[in-house]
Coordinates of C-alpha atoms and ligand atoms in Angstrom, one line a residue:
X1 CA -47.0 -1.2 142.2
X2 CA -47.9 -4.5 141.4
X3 CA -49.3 -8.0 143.5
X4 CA -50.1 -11.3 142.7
X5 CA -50.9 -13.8 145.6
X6 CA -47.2 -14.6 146.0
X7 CA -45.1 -11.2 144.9
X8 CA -45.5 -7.5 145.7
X9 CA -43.1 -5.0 143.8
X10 CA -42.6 -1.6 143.8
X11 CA -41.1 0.9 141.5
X12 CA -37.2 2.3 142.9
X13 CA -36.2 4.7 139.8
X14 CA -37.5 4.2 136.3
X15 CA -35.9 1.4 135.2
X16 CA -35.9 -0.5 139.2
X17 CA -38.6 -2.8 140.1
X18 CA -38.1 -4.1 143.9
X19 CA -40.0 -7.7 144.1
X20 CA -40.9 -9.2 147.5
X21 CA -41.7 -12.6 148.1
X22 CA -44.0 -13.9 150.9
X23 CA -41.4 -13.8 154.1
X24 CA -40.9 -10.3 152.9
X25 CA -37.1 -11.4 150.8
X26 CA -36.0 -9.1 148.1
X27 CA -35.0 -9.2 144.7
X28 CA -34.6 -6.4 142.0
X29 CA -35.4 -6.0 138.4
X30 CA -32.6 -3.6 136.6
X31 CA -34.2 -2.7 133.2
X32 CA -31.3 -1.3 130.5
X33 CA -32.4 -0.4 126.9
X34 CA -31.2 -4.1 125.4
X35 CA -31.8 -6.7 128.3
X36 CA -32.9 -6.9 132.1
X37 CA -30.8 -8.1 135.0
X38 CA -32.7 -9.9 137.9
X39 CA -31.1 -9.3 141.2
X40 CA -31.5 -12.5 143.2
X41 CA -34.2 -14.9 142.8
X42 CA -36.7 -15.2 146.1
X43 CA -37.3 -18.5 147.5
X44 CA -39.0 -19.8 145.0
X45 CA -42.9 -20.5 145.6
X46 CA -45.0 -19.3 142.9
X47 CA -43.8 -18.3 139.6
X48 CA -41.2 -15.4 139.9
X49 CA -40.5 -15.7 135.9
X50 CA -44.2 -15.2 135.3
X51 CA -44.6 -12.2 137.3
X52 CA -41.6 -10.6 135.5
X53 CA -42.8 -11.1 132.4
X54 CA -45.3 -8.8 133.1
X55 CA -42.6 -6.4 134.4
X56 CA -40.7 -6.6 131.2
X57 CA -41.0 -7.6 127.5
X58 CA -36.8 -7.7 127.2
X59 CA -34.8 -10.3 128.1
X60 CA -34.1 -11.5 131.1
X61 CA -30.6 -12.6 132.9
X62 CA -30.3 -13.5 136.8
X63 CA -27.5 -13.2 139.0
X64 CA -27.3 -14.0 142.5
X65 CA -25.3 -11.6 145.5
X66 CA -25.0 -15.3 147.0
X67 CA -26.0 -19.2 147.4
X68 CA -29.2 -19.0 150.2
X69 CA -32.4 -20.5 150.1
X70 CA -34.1 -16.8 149.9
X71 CA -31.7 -15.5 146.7
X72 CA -32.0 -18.5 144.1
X73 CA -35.8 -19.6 143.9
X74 CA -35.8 -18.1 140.2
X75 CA -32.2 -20.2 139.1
X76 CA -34.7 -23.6 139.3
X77 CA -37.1 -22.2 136.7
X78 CA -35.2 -19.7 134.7
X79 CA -32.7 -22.7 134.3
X80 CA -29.4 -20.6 134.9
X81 CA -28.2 -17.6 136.6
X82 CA -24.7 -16.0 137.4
X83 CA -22.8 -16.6 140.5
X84 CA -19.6 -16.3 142.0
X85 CA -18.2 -20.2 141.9
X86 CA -17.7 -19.9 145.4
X87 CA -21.7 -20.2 146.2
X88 CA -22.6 -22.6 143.8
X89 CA -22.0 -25.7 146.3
X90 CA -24.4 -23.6 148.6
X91 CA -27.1 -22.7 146.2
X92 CA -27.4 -26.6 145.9
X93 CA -27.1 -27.2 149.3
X94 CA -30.1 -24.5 149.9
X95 CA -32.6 -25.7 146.4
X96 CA -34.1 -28.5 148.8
X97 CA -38.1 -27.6 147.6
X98 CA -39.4 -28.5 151.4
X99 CA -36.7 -25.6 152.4
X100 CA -37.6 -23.1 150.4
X101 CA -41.6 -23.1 151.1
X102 CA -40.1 -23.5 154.9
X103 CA -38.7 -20.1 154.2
X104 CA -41.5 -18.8 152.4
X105 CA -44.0 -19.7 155.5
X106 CA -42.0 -18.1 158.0
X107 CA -43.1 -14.4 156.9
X108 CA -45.9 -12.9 158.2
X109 CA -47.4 -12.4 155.0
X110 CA -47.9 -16.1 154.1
X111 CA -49.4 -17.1 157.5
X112 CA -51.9 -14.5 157.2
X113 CA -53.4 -16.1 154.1
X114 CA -56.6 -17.1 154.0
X115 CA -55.5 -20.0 151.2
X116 CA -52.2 -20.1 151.7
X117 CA -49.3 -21.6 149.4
X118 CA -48.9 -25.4 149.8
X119 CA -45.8 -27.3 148.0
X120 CA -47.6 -27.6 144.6
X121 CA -46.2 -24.1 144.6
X122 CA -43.0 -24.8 145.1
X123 CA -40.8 -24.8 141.4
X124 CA -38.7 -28.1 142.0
X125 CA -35.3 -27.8 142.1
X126 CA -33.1 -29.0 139.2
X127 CA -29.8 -28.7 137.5
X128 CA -29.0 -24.9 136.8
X129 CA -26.3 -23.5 134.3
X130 CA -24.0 -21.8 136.1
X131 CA -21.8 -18.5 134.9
X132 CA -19.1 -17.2 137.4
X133 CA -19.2 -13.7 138.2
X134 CA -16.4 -12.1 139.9
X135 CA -15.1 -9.0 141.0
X136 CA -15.0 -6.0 139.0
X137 CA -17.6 -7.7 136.2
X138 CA -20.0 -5.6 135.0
X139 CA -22.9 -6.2 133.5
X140 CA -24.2 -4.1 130.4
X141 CA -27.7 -4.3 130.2
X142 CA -27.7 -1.2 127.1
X143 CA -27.3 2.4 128.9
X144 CA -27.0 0.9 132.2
X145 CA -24.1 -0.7 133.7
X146 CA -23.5 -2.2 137.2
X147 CA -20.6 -3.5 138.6
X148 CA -18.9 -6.3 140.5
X149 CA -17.8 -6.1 143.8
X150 CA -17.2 -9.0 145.9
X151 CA -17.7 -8.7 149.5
X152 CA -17.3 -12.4 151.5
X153 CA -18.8 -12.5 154.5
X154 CA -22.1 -13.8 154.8
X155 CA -20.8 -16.2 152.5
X156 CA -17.5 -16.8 150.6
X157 CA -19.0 -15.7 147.5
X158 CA -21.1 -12.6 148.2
X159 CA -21.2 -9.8 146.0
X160 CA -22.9 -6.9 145.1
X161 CA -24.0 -4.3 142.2
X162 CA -23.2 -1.1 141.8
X163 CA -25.3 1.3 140.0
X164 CA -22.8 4.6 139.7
X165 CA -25.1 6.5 137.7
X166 CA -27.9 6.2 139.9
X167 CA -26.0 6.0 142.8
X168 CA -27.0 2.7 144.3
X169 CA -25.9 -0.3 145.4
X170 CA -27.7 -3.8 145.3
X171 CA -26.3 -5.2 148.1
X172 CA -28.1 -8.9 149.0
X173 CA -27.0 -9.7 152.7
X174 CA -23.8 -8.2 152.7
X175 CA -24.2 -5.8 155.3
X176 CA -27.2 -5.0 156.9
X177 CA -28.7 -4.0 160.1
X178 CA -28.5 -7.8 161.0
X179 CA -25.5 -9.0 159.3
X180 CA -25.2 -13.0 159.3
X181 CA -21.4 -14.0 160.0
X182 CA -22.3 -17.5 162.0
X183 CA -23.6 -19.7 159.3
X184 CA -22.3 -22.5 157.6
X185 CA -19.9 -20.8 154.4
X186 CA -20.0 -17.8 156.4
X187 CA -16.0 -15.8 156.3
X188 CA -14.4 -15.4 159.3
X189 CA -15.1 -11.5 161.0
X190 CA -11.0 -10.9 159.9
X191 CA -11.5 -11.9 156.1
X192 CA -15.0 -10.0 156.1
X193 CA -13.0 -6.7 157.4
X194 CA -11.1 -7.0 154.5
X195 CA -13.9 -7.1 152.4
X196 CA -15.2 -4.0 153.9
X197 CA -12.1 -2.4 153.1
X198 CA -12.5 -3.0 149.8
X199 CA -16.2 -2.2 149.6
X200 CA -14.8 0.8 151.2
X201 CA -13.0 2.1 148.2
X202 CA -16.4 2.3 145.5
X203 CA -18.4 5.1 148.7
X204 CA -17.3 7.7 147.1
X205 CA -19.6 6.5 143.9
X206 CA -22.7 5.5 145.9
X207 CA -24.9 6.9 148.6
X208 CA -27.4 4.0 149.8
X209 CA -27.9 0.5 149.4
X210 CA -30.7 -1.6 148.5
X211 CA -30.9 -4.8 150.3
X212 CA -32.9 -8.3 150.4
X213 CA -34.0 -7.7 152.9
X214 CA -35.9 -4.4 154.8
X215 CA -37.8 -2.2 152.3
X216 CA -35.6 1.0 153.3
X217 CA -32.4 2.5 151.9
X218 CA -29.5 1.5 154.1
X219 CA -27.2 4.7 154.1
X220 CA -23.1 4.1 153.1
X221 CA -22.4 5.1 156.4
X222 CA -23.1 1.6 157.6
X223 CA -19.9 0.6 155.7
X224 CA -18.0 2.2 158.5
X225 CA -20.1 1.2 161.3
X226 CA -19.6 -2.4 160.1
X227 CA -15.7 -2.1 160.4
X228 CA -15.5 -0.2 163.6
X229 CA -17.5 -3.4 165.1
X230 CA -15.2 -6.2 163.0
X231 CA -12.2 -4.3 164.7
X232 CA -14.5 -4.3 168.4
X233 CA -15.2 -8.5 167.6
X234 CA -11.5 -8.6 167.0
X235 CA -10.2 -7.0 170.2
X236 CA -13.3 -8.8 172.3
X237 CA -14.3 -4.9 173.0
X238 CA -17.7 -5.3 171.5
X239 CA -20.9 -5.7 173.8
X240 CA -20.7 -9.7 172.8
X241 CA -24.5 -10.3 173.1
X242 CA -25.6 -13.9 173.3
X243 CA -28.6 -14.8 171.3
X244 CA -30.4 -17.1 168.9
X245 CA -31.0 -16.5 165.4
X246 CA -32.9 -18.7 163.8
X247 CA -32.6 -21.4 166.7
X248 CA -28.9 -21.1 166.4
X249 CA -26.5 -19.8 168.6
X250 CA -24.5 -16.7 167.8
X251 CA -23.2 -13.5 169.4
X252 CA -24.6 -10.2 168.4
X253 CA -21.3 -7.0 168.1
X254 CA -24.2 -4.5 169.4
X255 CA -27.0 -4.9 171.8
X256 CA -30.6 -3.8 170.2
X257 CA -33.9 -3.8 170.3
X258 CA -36.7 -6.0 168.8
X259 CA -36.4 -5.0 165.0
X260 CA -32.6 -4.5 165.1
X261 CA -32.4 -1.0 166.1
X262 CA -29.3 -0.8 167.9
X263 CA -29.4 1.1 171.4
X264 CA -26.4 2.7 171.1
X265 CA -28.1 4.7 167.9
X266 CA -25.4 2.7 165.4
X267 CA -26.8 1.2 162.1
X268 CA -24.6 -1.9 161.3
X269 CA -25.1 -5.1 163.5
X270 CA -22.8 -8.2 163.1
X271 CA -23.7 -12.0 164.5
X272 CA -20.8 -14.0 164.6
X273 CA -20.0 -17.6 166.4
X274 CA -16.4 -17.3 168.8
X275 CA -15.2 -19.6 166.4
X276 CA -15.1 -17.0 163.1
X277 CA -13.8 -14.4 164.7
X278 CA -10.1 -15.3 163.3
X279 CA -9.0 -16.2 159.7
X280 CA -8.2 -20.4 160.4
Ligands
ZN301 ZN1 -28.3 -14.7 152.9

């Protein structure tokens, strides 16, 4: 376990470091005997690449599960990073430096500072190299691999890493306890179904997931419970709750409480706008 002002982390397995940043986003540093891979980036306020260092003396290679604000921080000072093509127009769209220490000072964390981060802390945004992942990739980092698999959704080019010898799954904001289906390059509910189903097929090589956000393990079940409520959103069957993330207007699949606990004792929630319910 290690902190600095802006970072906690935590050891997973041996070779898995889990990095928080201050509004409590999640990245993950995969160590293999050759190189390291770091799963998203933060938001980036303070110096993530600093604070790995420490983590690792091996070389270091990021890849993003997708484009937002909280998941590319570390692409404006590592100078590149590996993303499906289909999120690169959003990465941009999210590197504004006011945005990300907007992000960063939403988390409890950060307001309870006694000195807390002010935008000299923010690593300006710049050009980044971009290398496209897709699909069935995998990564070799030297004894460990992980996989692949795209999942649009949350956004077009969402994916996620699979980890089959240790059994997890790095799985960004694909599908959470509070999946996000209303924003701006989100997939309609339809298209995300099929993503599922896809997703579907590499459970039997997995047990939980890891996400960026929420320190727990989400179990693969959630998988299931997520397409039971895209087919509900499809046939207007599901409880349709109105609400406002974030200030902006959505629909919830599942009523819950507070912190996303669902009261019908399911695991996977799904926001969604009426709009992006069918593929256009
Ligand atoms: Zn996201």
């Amino acid at each position: 376990m290690g902190n600095s002002k802006f970072f906690e982390s935590e050891k997973l397995f041996d070779n898995v470091t889990v990095i928080a940043g201050l509004a409590g986003e999640q990245c993950y540093l995969v160590e293999g005997s050759e190189k390291a891979l770091l799963i998203d980036g933060l938001s980036g306020v303070g110096s993530l690449k600093a604070f790995v260092r420490e983590l690792t003396d091996l070389p270091v290679e990021v890849v993003n599960t997708h484009g937002h604000v909280d998941h590319c921080g570390a692409n404006f000072e590592f100078g590149e990073c590996r993303i499906h093509p289909a999120d690169i127009r959003l990465m941009y769209d999210h590197s504004d430096p006011e945005r990300r220490f907007g992000f960063a000072m939403s988390g409890a964390r950060a307001k309870a500072m006694a000195t807390p981060p002010t935008m000299a802390d923010v690593i300006p945004a710049c050009a980044v190299k971009t290398y496209p992942v897709y699909d069935g990739d995998v990564f070799d980092l030297g004894g460990v691999q992980l996989e692949v698999i795209g999942v649009p959704g949350h956004s077009f080019g969402t994916i996620v890493l699979l980890d089959r010898e240790r059994r997890v799954v790095f799985s960004g904001d694909a599908c959470n306890p509070n999946t996000l289906l209303f924003l701006p390059g989100s997939t309609t509910i339809e298209e995300y179904r099929e993503s599922l189903l896809h997703f579907k097929e590499y459970q039997p090589d997995f047990d939980v997931m890891y996400g960026g956000h929420g320190r727990n393990a989400v179990p693969k079940a959630i998988i299931d419970d997520a397409l039971e409520l895209c087919g509900e959103i499809m046939a207007g069957t599901d409880d349709r709750m109105e609400s406002a993330y974030t200030g902006r207007h959505c629909y919830y699949a599942k009523r819950f409480t507070g912190d996303f606990k669902r009261l019908d004792g399911g695991i996977a929630n799904i926001a969604y706008a009426l709009d992006g319910i069918r593929k256009k």
